[in-house]
Amino acid sequence: MLNPPPLPDLPQTSSRLPPMHLASVFEAQCKARPAQMAFAFLGDDLSPAQQCSYAELREDVHRTAAWLSGETRPGDRVLLAFGPGLDFVRVFWACMLSGRVAVPVPSPDPARLLHAAPRLRSVIADSRAALV
């Protein structure tokens, strides 16, 4: 769409509410329902292969965000080359919470790595990723 319609003005929020960005939404959801399942990835037999609660996810994400903060600076790009699963979810949210820019790419297929490597190198160079 070349000329999207203008967005309506958003209502003013109370100063008691967190700012409306992904990190604050993540925190609010984790605090509101810590025992509830946040994510589940199904195996080939459709049973949960990986799952975690909001409290577990929040703890893992904060730990990863702290590590990212020691390795990179706010605004740095972090290349996320994970297959489907909780590892991607954890690092994506850690990027959001720590002020890094997540650059998701498909996980390289080991059988096609020779063909995938040039494209991956190109994405790393184009994105100027500080961490892969």
Short mmCIF file of N, CA, C and O in Angstrom, two decimals:
data_model
loop_
_atom_site.label_atom_id
_atom_site.label_comp_id
_atom_site.label_asym_id
_atom_site.label_seq_id
_atom_site.Cartn_x
_atom_site.Cartn_y
_atom_site.Cartn_z
N MET A 1 0.85 -1.16 0.00
CA MET A 1 0.00 0.00 0.00
C MET A 1 0.90 1.23 0.00
O MET A 1 1.66 1.45 0.92
N LEU A 2 0.82 2.03 -1.04
CA LEU A 2 1.70 3.18 -1.17
C LEU A 2 1.28 4.34 -0.29
O LEU A 2 2.12 5.05 0.25
N ASN A 3 0.01 4.58 -0.16
CA ASN A 3 -0.49 5.69 0.65
C ASN A 3 -1.44 5.17 1.71
O ASN A 3 -2.65 5.23 1.55
N PRO A 4 -0.90 4.65 2.82
CA PRO A 4 -1.79 4.11 3.84
C PRO A 4 -2.59 5.22 4.49
O PRO A 4 -2.16 6.37 4.54
N PRO A 5 -3.79 4.89 4.95
CA PRO A 5 -4.60 5.92 5.63
C PRO A 5 -3.91 6.34 6.92
O PRO A 5 -3.17 5.57 7.53
N PRO A 6 -4.12 7.58 7.35
CA PRO A 6 -3.49 8.02 8.60
C PRO A 6 -4.04 7.24 9.79
O PRO A 6 -5.20 6.83 9.79
N LEU A 7 -3.18 7.04 10.76
CA LEU A 7 -3.61 6.35 11.97
C LEU A 7 -4.36 7.32 12.87
O LEU A 7 -3.99 8.50 12.97
N PRO A 8 -5.41 6.85 13.53
CA PRO A 8 -6.12 7.74 14.45
C PRO A 8 -5.23 8.06 15.64
O PRO A 8 -4.32 7.30 15.98
N ASP A 9 -5.50 9.19 16.26
CA ASP A 9 -4.75 9.54 17.47
C ASP A 9 -5.01 8.49 18.54
O ASP A 9 -6.15 8.05 18.74
N LEU A 10 -3.95 8.10 19.22
CA LEU A 10 -4.10 7.14 20.30
C LEU A 10 -4.55 7.86 21.56
O LEU A 10 -4.14 8.99 21.81
N PRO A 11 -5.37 7.20 22.37
CA PRO A 11 -5.81 7.86 23.60
C PRO A 11 -4.64 8.04 24.56
O PRO A 11 -3.70 7.24 24.57
N GLN A 12 -4.71 9.10 25.32
CA GLN A 12 -3.69 9.33 26.33
C GLN A 12 -3.81 8.28 27.42
O GLN A 12 -4.91 7.92 27.83
N THR A 13 -2.67 7.78 27.89
CA THR A 13 -2.69 6.77 28.94
C THR A 13 -2.36 7.43 30.27
O THR A 13 -1.69 8.45 30.33
N SER A 14 -2.81 6.81 31.30
CA SER A 14 -2.51 7.29 32.64
C SER A 14 -1.03 7.14 32.90
O SER A 14 -0.38 6.23 32.40
N SER A 15 -0.45 8.00 33.72
CA SER A 15 0.97 7.91 34.02
C SER A 15 1.29 6.66 34.83
O SER A 15 2.43 6.27 34.94
N ARG A 16 0.26 6.00 35.39
CA ARG A 16 0.49 4.78 36.16
C ARG A 16 0.72 3.57 35.25
O ARG A 16 1.26 2.58 35.67
N LEU A 17 0.28 3.66 34.01
CA LEU A 17 0.42 2.55 33.07
C LEU A 17 1.80 2.59 32.43
O LEU A 17 2.35 3.66 32.20
N PRO A 18 2.34 1.41 32.12
CA PRO A 18 3.65 1.40 31.45
C PRO A 18 3.53 1.94 30.03
O PRO A 18 2.46 1.90 29.43
N PRO A 19 4.62 2.48 29.49
CA PRO A 19 4.58 2.94 28.10
C PRO A 19 4.21 1.77 27.18
O PRO A 19 4.54 0.63 27.47
N MET A 20 3.56 2.07 26.10
CA MET A 20 3.12 1.01 25.19
C MET A 20 4.19 0.68 24.16
O MET A 20 4.21 1.21 23.06
N HIS A 21 5.10 -0.17 24.54
CA HIS A 21 6.06 -0.73 23.61
C HIS A 21 6.19 -2.20 23.95
O HIS A 21 5.70 -2.66 24.98
N LEU A 22 6.83 -2.96 23.09
CA LEU A 22 6.85 -4.41 23.26
C LEU A 22 7.41 -4.85 24.61
O LEU A 22 6.90 -5.78 25.22
N ALA A 23 8.47 -4.20 25.07
CA ALA A 23 9.07 -4.60 26.34
C ALA A 23 8.09 -4.43 27.50
O ALA A 23 8.00 -5.30 28.38
N SER A 24 7.34 -3.34 27.51
CA SER A 24 6.40 -3.13 28.62
C SER A 24 5.22 -4.10 28.52
O SER A 24 4.71 -4.56 29.54
N VAL A 25 4.79 -4.43 27.30
CA VAL A 25 3.72 -5.40 27.14
C VAL A 25 4.18 -6.77 27.62
O VAL A 25 3.46 -7.48 28.33
N PHE A 26 5.41 -7.15 27.28
CA PHE A 26 5.98 -8.42 27.74
C PHE A 26 5.99 -8.48 29.26
O PHE A 26 5.54 -9.45 29.87
N GLU A 27 6.52 -7.44 29.89
CA GLU A 27 6.59 -7.40 31.36
C GLU A 27 5.21 -7.48 31.99
O GLU A 27 5.01 -8.21 32.96
N ALA A 28 4.26 -6.74 31.45
CA ALA A 28 2.90 -6.75 32.01
C ALA A 28 2.28 -8.14 31.91
O ALA A 28 1.64 -8.61 32.87
N GLN A 29 2.45 -8.81 30.78
CA GLN A 29 1.89 -10.15 30.62
C GLN A 29 2.54 -11.14 31.57
O GLN A 29 1.86 -11.98 32.17
N CYS A 30 3.84 -11.06 31.72
CA CYS A 30 4.55 -11.99 32.61
C CYS A 30 4.14 -11.79 34.07
O CYS A 30 3.99 -12.77 34.81
N LYS A 31 3.96 -10.55 34.47
CA LYS A 31 3.58 -10.27 35.86
C LYS A 31 2.11 -10.61 36.12
O LYS A 31 1.76 -11.02 37.22
N ALA A 32 1.26 -10.47 35.11
CA ALA A 32 -0.17 -10.72 35.29
C ALA A 32 -0.51 -12.20 35.39
O ALA A 32 -1.49 -12.56 36.03
N ARG A 33 0.27 -13.05 34.78
CA ARG A 33 -0.07 -14.49 34.75
C ARG A 33 1.19 -15.35 34.83
O ARG A 33 1.49 -16.10 33.90
N PRO A 34 1.94 -15.26 35.92
CA PRO A 34 3.22 -15.96 36.00
C PRO A 34 3.14 -17.48 35.87
O PRO A 34 4.04 -18.09 35.31
N ALA A 35 2.08 -18.10 36.36
CA ALA A 35 2.00 -19.57 36.33
C ALA A 35 1.42 -20.10 35.02
O ALA A 35 1.53 -21.30 34.74
N GLN A 36 0.84 -19.24 34.22
CA GLN A 36 0.20 -19.68 32.97
C GLN A 36 1.25 -20.01 31.92
O GLN A 36 2.32 -19.40 31.87
N MET A 37 0.95 -20.98 31.05
CA MET A 37 1.87 -21.34 29.98
C MET A 37 1.98 -20.18 29.00
O MET A 37 0.98 -19.66 28.51
N ALA A 38 3.21 -19.78 28.73
CA ALA A 38 3.45 -18.68 27.80
C ALA A 38 3.62 -19.19 26.38
O ALA A 38 3.06 -18.63 25.44
N PHE A 39 4.43 -20.23 26.21
CA PHE A 39 4.71 -20.79 24.90
C PHE A 39 4.80 -22.29 24.99
O PHE A 39 5.28 -22.83 25.99
N ALA A 40 4.38 -22.94 23.93
CA ALA A 40 4.56 -24.38 23.78
C ALA A 40 4.84 -24.66 22.32
O ALA A 40 4.17 -24.13 21.44
N PHE A 41 5.87 -25.45 22.08
CA PHE A 41 6.19 -25.88 20.73
C PHE A 41 5.93 -27.36 20.65
O PHE A 41 6.37 -28.13 21.52
N LEU A 42 5.20 -27.75 19.62
CA LEU A 42 4.77 -29.14 19.49
C LEU A 42 5.77 -29.96 18.70
O LEU A 42 6.37 -29.47 17.74
N GLY A 43 5.91 -31.22 19.12
CA GLY A 43 6.76 -32.15 18.40
C GLY A 43 6.00 -32.75 17.23
O GLY A 43 4.85 -32.40 16.95
N ASP A 44 6.64 -33.69 16.54
CA ASP A 44 6.02 -34.33 15.38
C ASP A 44 4.73 -35.06 15.73
O ASP A 44 3.83 -35.18 14.91
N ASP A 45 4.65 -35.54 16.98
CA ASP A 45 3.44 -36.26 17.41
C ASP A 45 2.39 -35.32 18.01
O ASP A 45 1.41 -35.78 18.59
N LEU A 46 2.60 -34.02 17.87
CA LEU A 46 1.71 -32.97 18.35
C LEU A 46 1.63 -32.86 19.87
O LEU A 46 0.74 -32.21 20.40
N SER A 47 2.56 -33.48 20.56
CA SER A 47 2.64 -33.28 22.01
C SER A 47 3.65 -32.17 22.27
O SER A 47 4.56 -31.95 21.46
N PRO A 48 3.52 -31.45 23.39
CA PRO A 48 4.45 -30.35 23.67
C PRO A 48 5.90 -30.86 23.79
O PRO A 48 6.21 -31.69 24.64
N ALA A 49 6.76 -30.39 22.91
CA ALA A 49 8.17 -30.75 22.96
C ALA A 49 8.93 -29.78 23.86
O ALA A 49 9.89 -30.15 24.51
N GLN A 50 8.50 -28.51 23.87
CA GLN A 50 9.08 -27.48 24.71
C GLN A 50 7.94 -26.60 25.20
O GLN A 50 7.02 -26.28 24.43
N GLN A 51 8.01 -26.21 26.47
CA GLN A 51 7.01 -25.28 26.99
C GLN A 51 7.59 -24.55 28.18
O GLN A 51 8.54 -25.01 28.81
N CYS A 52 7.01 -23.39 28.47
CA CYS A 52 7.44 -22.64 29.65
C CYS A 52 6.33 -21.71 30.09
O CYS A 52 5.50 -21.29 29.29
N SER A 53 6.34 -21.41 31.37
CA SER A 53 5.38 -20.46 31.93
C SER A 53 5.90 -19.05 31.72
O SER A 53 7.06 -18.83 31.36
N TYR A 54 5.03 -18.08 31.97
CA TYR A 54 5.45 -16.68 31.86
C TYR A 54 6.57 -16.37 32.86
O TYR A 54 7.50 -15.64 32.53
N ALA A 55 6.49 -16.92 34.06
CA ALA A 55 7.53 -16.67 35.07
C ALA A 55 8.87 -17.24 34.62
O ALA A 55 9.91 -16.59 34.75
N GLU A 56 8.85 -18.47 34.08
CA GLU A 56 10.09 -19.08 33.58
C GLU A 56 10.65 -18.28 32.40
O GLU A 56 11.86 -18.02 32.33
N LEU A 57 9.77 -17.89 31.51
CA LEU A 57 10.20 -17.13 30.34
C LEU A 57 10.81 -15.80 30.77
O LEU A 57 11.88 -15.42 30.30
N ARG A 58 10.16 -15.11 31.70
CA ARG A 58 10.66 -13.82 32.17
C ARG A 58 12.04 -13.95 32.80
O ARG A 58 12.95 -13.16 32.53
N GLU A 59 12.23 -14.98 33.62
CA GLU A 59 13.54 -15.20 34.26
C GLU A 59 14.61 -15.46 33.20
O GLU A 59 15.69 -14.88 33.25
N ASP A 60 14.32 -16.34 32.24
CA ASP A 60 15.28 -16.65 31.18
C ASP A 60 15.59 -15.42 30.33
O ASP A 60 16.74 -15.17 29.98
N VAL A 61 14.56 -14.66 30.00
CA VAL A 61 14.74 -13.47 29.16
C VAL A 61 15.57 -12.43 29.89
O VAL A 61 16.47 -11.82 29.30
N HIS A 62 15.32 -12.22 31.17
CA HIS A 62 16.11 -11.24 31.92
C HIS A 62 17.57 -11.66 32.02
O HIS A 62 18.46 -10.81 31.92
N ARG A 63 17.81 -12.94 32.22
CA ARG A 63 19.19 -13.44 32.28
C ARG A 63 19.89 -13.22 30.93
O ARG A 63 21.03 -12.74 30.89
N THR A 64 19.19 -13.53 29.85
CA THR A 64 19.77 -13.34 28.52
C THR A 64 19.96 -11.86 28.20
O THR A 64 20.98 -11.46 27.62
N ALA A 65 19.01 -11.02 28.60
CA ALA A 65 19.13 -9.57 28.37
C ALA A 65 20.33 -9.00 29.13
O ALA A 65 21.04 -8.14 28.61
N ALA A 66 20.57 -9.50 30.33
CA ALA A 66 21.74 -9.05 31.10
C ALA A 66 23.02 -9.43 30.37
O ALA A 66 23.97 -8.63 30.30
N TRP A 67 23.06 -10.64 29.83
CA TRP A 67 24.24 -11.07 29.09
C TRP A 67 24.43 -10.20 27.84
O TRP A 67 25.54 -9.74 27.55
N LEU A 68 23.34 -9.96 27.10
CA LEU A 68 23.42 -9.11 25.91
C LEU A 68 23.93 -7.71 26.26
O LEU A 68 24.70 -7.11 25.51
N SER A 69 23.51 -7.20 27.41
CA SER A 69 23.93 -5.87 27.83
C SER A 69 25.42 -5.80 28.09
O SER A 69 26.03 -4.74 27.92
N GLY A 70 26.01 -6.92 28.48
CA GLY A 70 27.45 -6.96 28.69
C GLY A 70 28.25 -7.15 27.42
O GLY A 70 29.44 -6.83 27.36
N GLU A 71 27.61 -7.66 26.38
CA GLU A 71 28.30 -7.97 25.12
C GLU A 71 28.08 -6.94 24.02
O GLU A 71 28.86 -6.87 23.08
N THR A 72 26.99 -6.18 24.11
CA THR A 72 26.62 -5.24 23.05
C THR A 72 26.12 -3.95 23.66
O THR A 72 25.97 -3.84 24.88
N ARG A 73 25.85 -2.96 22.79
CA ARG A 73 25.33 -1.67 23.25
C ARG A 73 23.88 -1.51 22.81
O ARG A 73 23.46 -2.12 21.82
N PRO A 74 23.12 -0.67 23.50
CA PRO A 74 21.75 -0.40 23.04
C PRO A 74 21.76 0.06 21.58
O PRO A 74 22.61 0.85 21.17
N GLY A 75 20.82 -0.47 20.82
CA GLY A 75 20.73 -0.14 19.41
C GLY A 75 21.51 -1.08 18.51
O GLY A 75 21.31 -1.08 17.29
N ASP A 76 22.42 -1.88 19.08
CA ASP A 76 23.16 -2.85 18.27
C ASP A 76 22.20 -3.88 17.71
O ASP A 76 21.18 -4.22 18.32
N ARG A 77 22.55 -4.41 16.55
CA ARG A 77 21.75 -5.45 15.92
C ARG A 77 22.28 -6.82 16.32
O ARG A 77 23.50 -7.03 16.34
N VAL A 78 21.35 -7.71 16.61
CA VAL A 78 21.70 -9.07 17.01
C VAL A 78 21.03 -10.03 16.04
O VAL A 78 19.80 -10.04 15.94
N LEU A 79 21.84 -10.80 15.32
CA LEU A 79 21.30 -11.75 14.36
C LEU A 79 20.79 -12.98 15.09
O LEU A 79 21.50 -13.59 15.88
N LEU A 80 19.53 -13.34 14.83
CA LEU A 80 18.91 -14.50 15.47
C LEU A 80 18.71 -15.58 14.41
O LEU A 80 17.79 -15.51 13.61
N ALA A 81 19.58 -16.57 14.41
CA ALA A 81 19.51 -17.66 13.43
C ALA A 81 19.14 -18.95 14.15
O ALA A 81 19.91 -19.89 14.22
N PHE A 82 17.93 -18.97 14.69
CA PHE A 82 17.45 -20.12 15.45
C PHE A 82 16.36 -20.83 14.65
O PHE A 82 15.61 -20.20 13.91
N GLY A 83 16.24 -22.11 14.89
CA GLY A 83 15.10 -22.84 14.37
C GLY A 83 13.90 -22.54 15.26
O GLY A 83 14.02 -21.84 16.27
N PRO A 84 12.74 -23.05 14.90
CA PRO A 84 11.56 -22.83 15.74
C PRO A 84 11.79 -23.41 17.13
O PRO A 84 12.36 -24.47 17.29
N GLY A 85 11.38 -22.67 18.14
CA GLY A 85 11.52 -23.15 19.51
C GLY A 85 11.70 -22.02 20.49
O GLY A 85 11.70 -20.83 20.13
N LEU A 86 11.88 -22.40 21.73
CA LEU A 86 11.98 -21.41 22.81
C LEU A 86 13.25 -20.58 22.76
O LEU A 86 13.26 -19.46 23.25
N ASP A 87 14.34 -21.11 22.20
CA ASP A 87 15.57 -20.32 22.14
C ASP A 87 15.34 -19.02 21.38
O ASP A 87 15.76 -17.95 21.81
N PHE A 88 14.66 -19.11 20.24
CA PHE A 88 14.36 -17.90 19.48
C PHE A 88 13.51 -16.94 20.31
O PHE A 88 13.78 -15.74 20.36
N VAL A 89 12.47 -17.46 20.93
CA VAL A 89 11.56 -16.62 21.72
C VAL A 89 12.32 -15.90 22.83
O VAL A 89 12.16 -14.69 23.03
N ARG A 90 13.16 -16.63 23.54
CA ARG A 90 13.92 -16.03 24.66
C ARG A 90 14.84 -14.91 24.17
O ARG A 90 14.88 -13.83 24.77
N VAL A 91 15.60 -15.17 23.11
CA VAL A 91 16.57 -14.17 22.65
C VAL A 91 15.85 -12.99 22.00
O VAL A 91 16.27 -11.84 22.16
N PHE A 92 14.76 -13.23 21.29
CA PHE A 92 13.99 -12.13 20.72
C PHE A 92 13.54 -11.18 21.82
O PHE A 92 13.73 -9.96 21.73
N TRP A 93 12.91 -11.72 22.86
CA TRP A 93 12.43 -10.86 23.95
C TRP A 93 13.58 -10.22 24.71
O TRP A 93 13.47 -9.08 25.18
N ALA A 94 14.70 -10.91 24.83
CA ALA A 94 15.87 -10.31 25.48
C ALA A 94 16.36 -9.10 24.69
O ALA A 94 16.75 -8.09 25.28
N CYS A 95 16.31 -9.19 23.37
CA CYS A 95 16.67 -8.03 22.55
C CYS A 95 15.72 -6.88 22.82
O CYS A 95 16.15 -5.73 22.98
N MET A 96 14.43 -7.16 22.87
CA MET A 96 13.45 -6.10 23.11
C MET A 96 13.67 -5.43 24.47
O MET A 96 13.65 -4.21 24.57
N LEU A 97 13.91 -6.23 25.50
CA LEU A 97 14.08 -5.68 26.84
C LEU A 97 15.39 -4.93 27.01
O LEU A 97 15.45 -3.98 27.79
N SER A 98 16.42 -5.32 26.29
CA SER A 98 17.73 -4.69 26.47
C SER A 98 17.99 -3.57 25.47
O SER A 98 19.07 -2.97 25.48
N GLY A 99 17.02 -3.29 24.59
CA GLY A 99 17.19 -2.20 23.64
C GLY A 99 18.03 -2.56 22.43
O GLY A 99 18.53 -1.67 21.75
N ARG A 100 18.17 -3.84 22.16
CA ARG A 100 18.90 -4.28 20.96
C ARG A 100 17.89 -4.51 19.84
O ARG A 100 16.71 -4.68 20.07
N VAL A 101 18.37 -4.55 18.62
CA VAL A 101 17.51 -4.76 17.46
C VAL A 101 17.66 -6.22 17.02
O VAL A 101 18.74 -6.64 16.62
N ALA A 102 16.58 -6.97 17.12
CA ALA A 102 16.59 -8.37 16.70
C ALA A 102 16.52 -8.44 15.18
O ALA A 102 15.70 -7.78 14.56
N VAL A 103 17.41 -9.25 14.60
CA VAL A 103 17.43 -9.47 13.16
C VAL A 103 17.21 -10.96 12.93
O VAL A 103 18.16 -11.74 12.87
N PRO A 104 15.95 -11.40 12.86
CA PRO A 104 15.70 -12.82 12.68
C PRO A 104 15.97 -13.28 11.25
O PRO A 104 15.63 -12.59 10.30
N VAL A 105 16.62 -14.41 11.13
CA VAL A 105 16.86 -15.05 9.84
C VAL A 105 16.56 -16.54 9.99
O VAL A 105 16.63 -17.08 11.09
N PRO A 106 16.21 -17.21 8.89
CA PRO A 106 15.98 -18.66 9.00
C PRO A 106 17.24 -19.37 9.46
O PRO A 106 18.36 -18.99 9.09
N SER A 107 17.06 -20.38 10.25
CA SER A 107 18.18 -21.20 10.70
C SER A 107 18.81 -21.88 9.50
O SER A 107 18.10 -22.49 8.70
N PRO A 108 20.14 -21.80 9.35
CA PRO A 108 20.77 -22.44 8.20
C PRO A 108 20.60 -23.96 8.25
O PRO A 108 20.78 -24.57 9.30
N ASP A 109 20.25 -24.54 7.14
CA ASP A 109 20.11 -25.98 7.02
C ASP A 109 21.51 -26.58 6.82
O ASP A 109 22.19 -26.24 5.85
N PRO A 110 21.96 -27.45 7.75
CA PRO A 110 23.31 -28.01 7.62
C PRO A 110 23.55 -28.71 6.28
O PRO A 110 24.66 -28.67 5.75
N ALA A 111 22.52 -29.29 5.69
CA ALA A 111 22.68 -29.99 4.41
C ALA A 111 22.91 -29.00 3.27
O ALA A 111 23.46 -29.37 2.23
N ARG A 112 22.49 -27.76 3.45
CA ARG A 112 22.62 -26.75 2.39
C ARG A 112 23.49 -25.58 2.83
O ARG A 112 23.37 -24.49 2.28
N LEU A 113 24.34 -25.81 3.80
CA LEU A 113 25.14 -24.72 4.36
C LEU A 113 26.04 -24.07 3.31
O LEU A 113 26.23 -22.86 3.32
N LEU A 114 26.55 -24.86 2.38
CA LEU A 114 27.41 -24.30 1.34
C LEU A 114 26.68 -23.25 0.53
O LEU A 114 27.23 -22.21 0.17
N HIS A 115 25.39 -23.48 0.27
CA HIS A 115 24.59 -22.52 -0.50
C HIS A 115 24.03 -21.41 0.39
O HIS A 115 23.81 -20.30 -0.08
N ALA A 116 23.78 -21.72 1.65
CA ALA A 116 23.18 -20.74 2.56
C ALA A 116 24.20 -19.76 3.13
O ALA A 116 23.85 -18.64 3.48
N ALA A 117 25.45 -20.18 3.22
CA ALA A 117 26.48 -19.34 3.84
C ALA A 117 26.65 -17.97 3.17
O ALA A 117 26.71 -16.96 3.87
N PRO A 118 26.69 -17.88 1.83
CA PRO A 118 26.84 -16.54 1.23
C PRO A 118 25.68 -15.62 1.57
O PRO A 118 25.88 -14.43 1.84
N ARG A 119 24.47 -16.15 1.57
CA ARG A 119 23.30 -15.32 1.91
C ARG A 119 23.38 -14.87 3.37
O ARG A 119 23.11 -13.71 3.69
N LEU A 120 23.76 -15.77 4.26
CA LEU A 120 23.88 -15.42 5.67
C LEU A 120 24.95 -14.36 5.88
O LEU A 120 24.75 -13.39 6.61
N ARG A 121 26.10 -14.51 5.20
CA ARG A 121 27.15 -13.49 5.30
C ARG A 121 26.65 -12.14 4.79
O ARG A 121 26.96 -11.09 5.37
N SER A 122 25.85 -12.17 3.74
CA SER A 122 25.29 -10.93 3.20
C SER A 122 24.35 -10.26 4.20
O SER A 122 24.39 -9.04 4.38
N VAL A 123 23.51 -11.04 4.85
CA VAL A 123 22.59 -10.48 5.85
C VAL A 123 23.38 -9.90 7.02
O VAL A 123 23.06 -8.81 7.51
N ILE A 124 24.41 -10.59 7.45
CA ILE A 124 25.24 -10.09 8.55
C ILE A 124 25.88 -8.76 8.16
O ILE A 124 25.85 -7.80 8.95
N ALA A 125 26.40 -8.69 6.96
CA ALA A 125 27.04 -7.44 6.51
C ALA A 125 26.02 -6.33 6.33
O ALA A 125 26.24 -5.20 6.79
N ASP A 126 24.89 -6.62 5.68
CA ASP A 126 23.87 -5.60 5.43
C ASP A 126 23.26 -5.06 6.72
O ASP A 126 22.96 -3.88 6.84
N SER A 127 23.06 -5.96 7.70
CA SER A 127 22.44 -5.54 8.95
C SER A 127 23.44 -4.91 9.91
O SER A 127 23.05 -4.31 10.90
N ARG A 128 24.73 -5.09 9.62
CA ARG A 128 25.79 -4.65 10.52
C ARG A 128 25.58 -5.23 11.93
O ARG A 128 25.68 -4.51 12.92
N ALA A 129 25.29 -6.52 11.96
CA ALA A 129 25.04 -7.19 13.24
C ALA A 129 26.29 -7.16 14.12
O ALA A 129 27.38 -7.47 13.67
N ALA A 130 26.09 -6.78 15.36
CA ALA A 130 27.18 -6.76 16.33
C ALA A 130 27.40 -8.13 16.95
O ALA A 130 28.46 -8.42 17.48
N LEU A 131 26.37 -8.97 16.87
CA LEU A 131 26.43 -10.29 17.50
C LEU A 131 25.61 -11.26 16.67
O LEU A 131 24.53 -10.93 16.19
N VAL A 132 26.16 -12.45 16.47
CA VAL A 132 25.48 -13.50 15.72
C VAL A 132 25.26 -14.66 16.64
O VAL A 132 26.13 -15.09 17.34
#
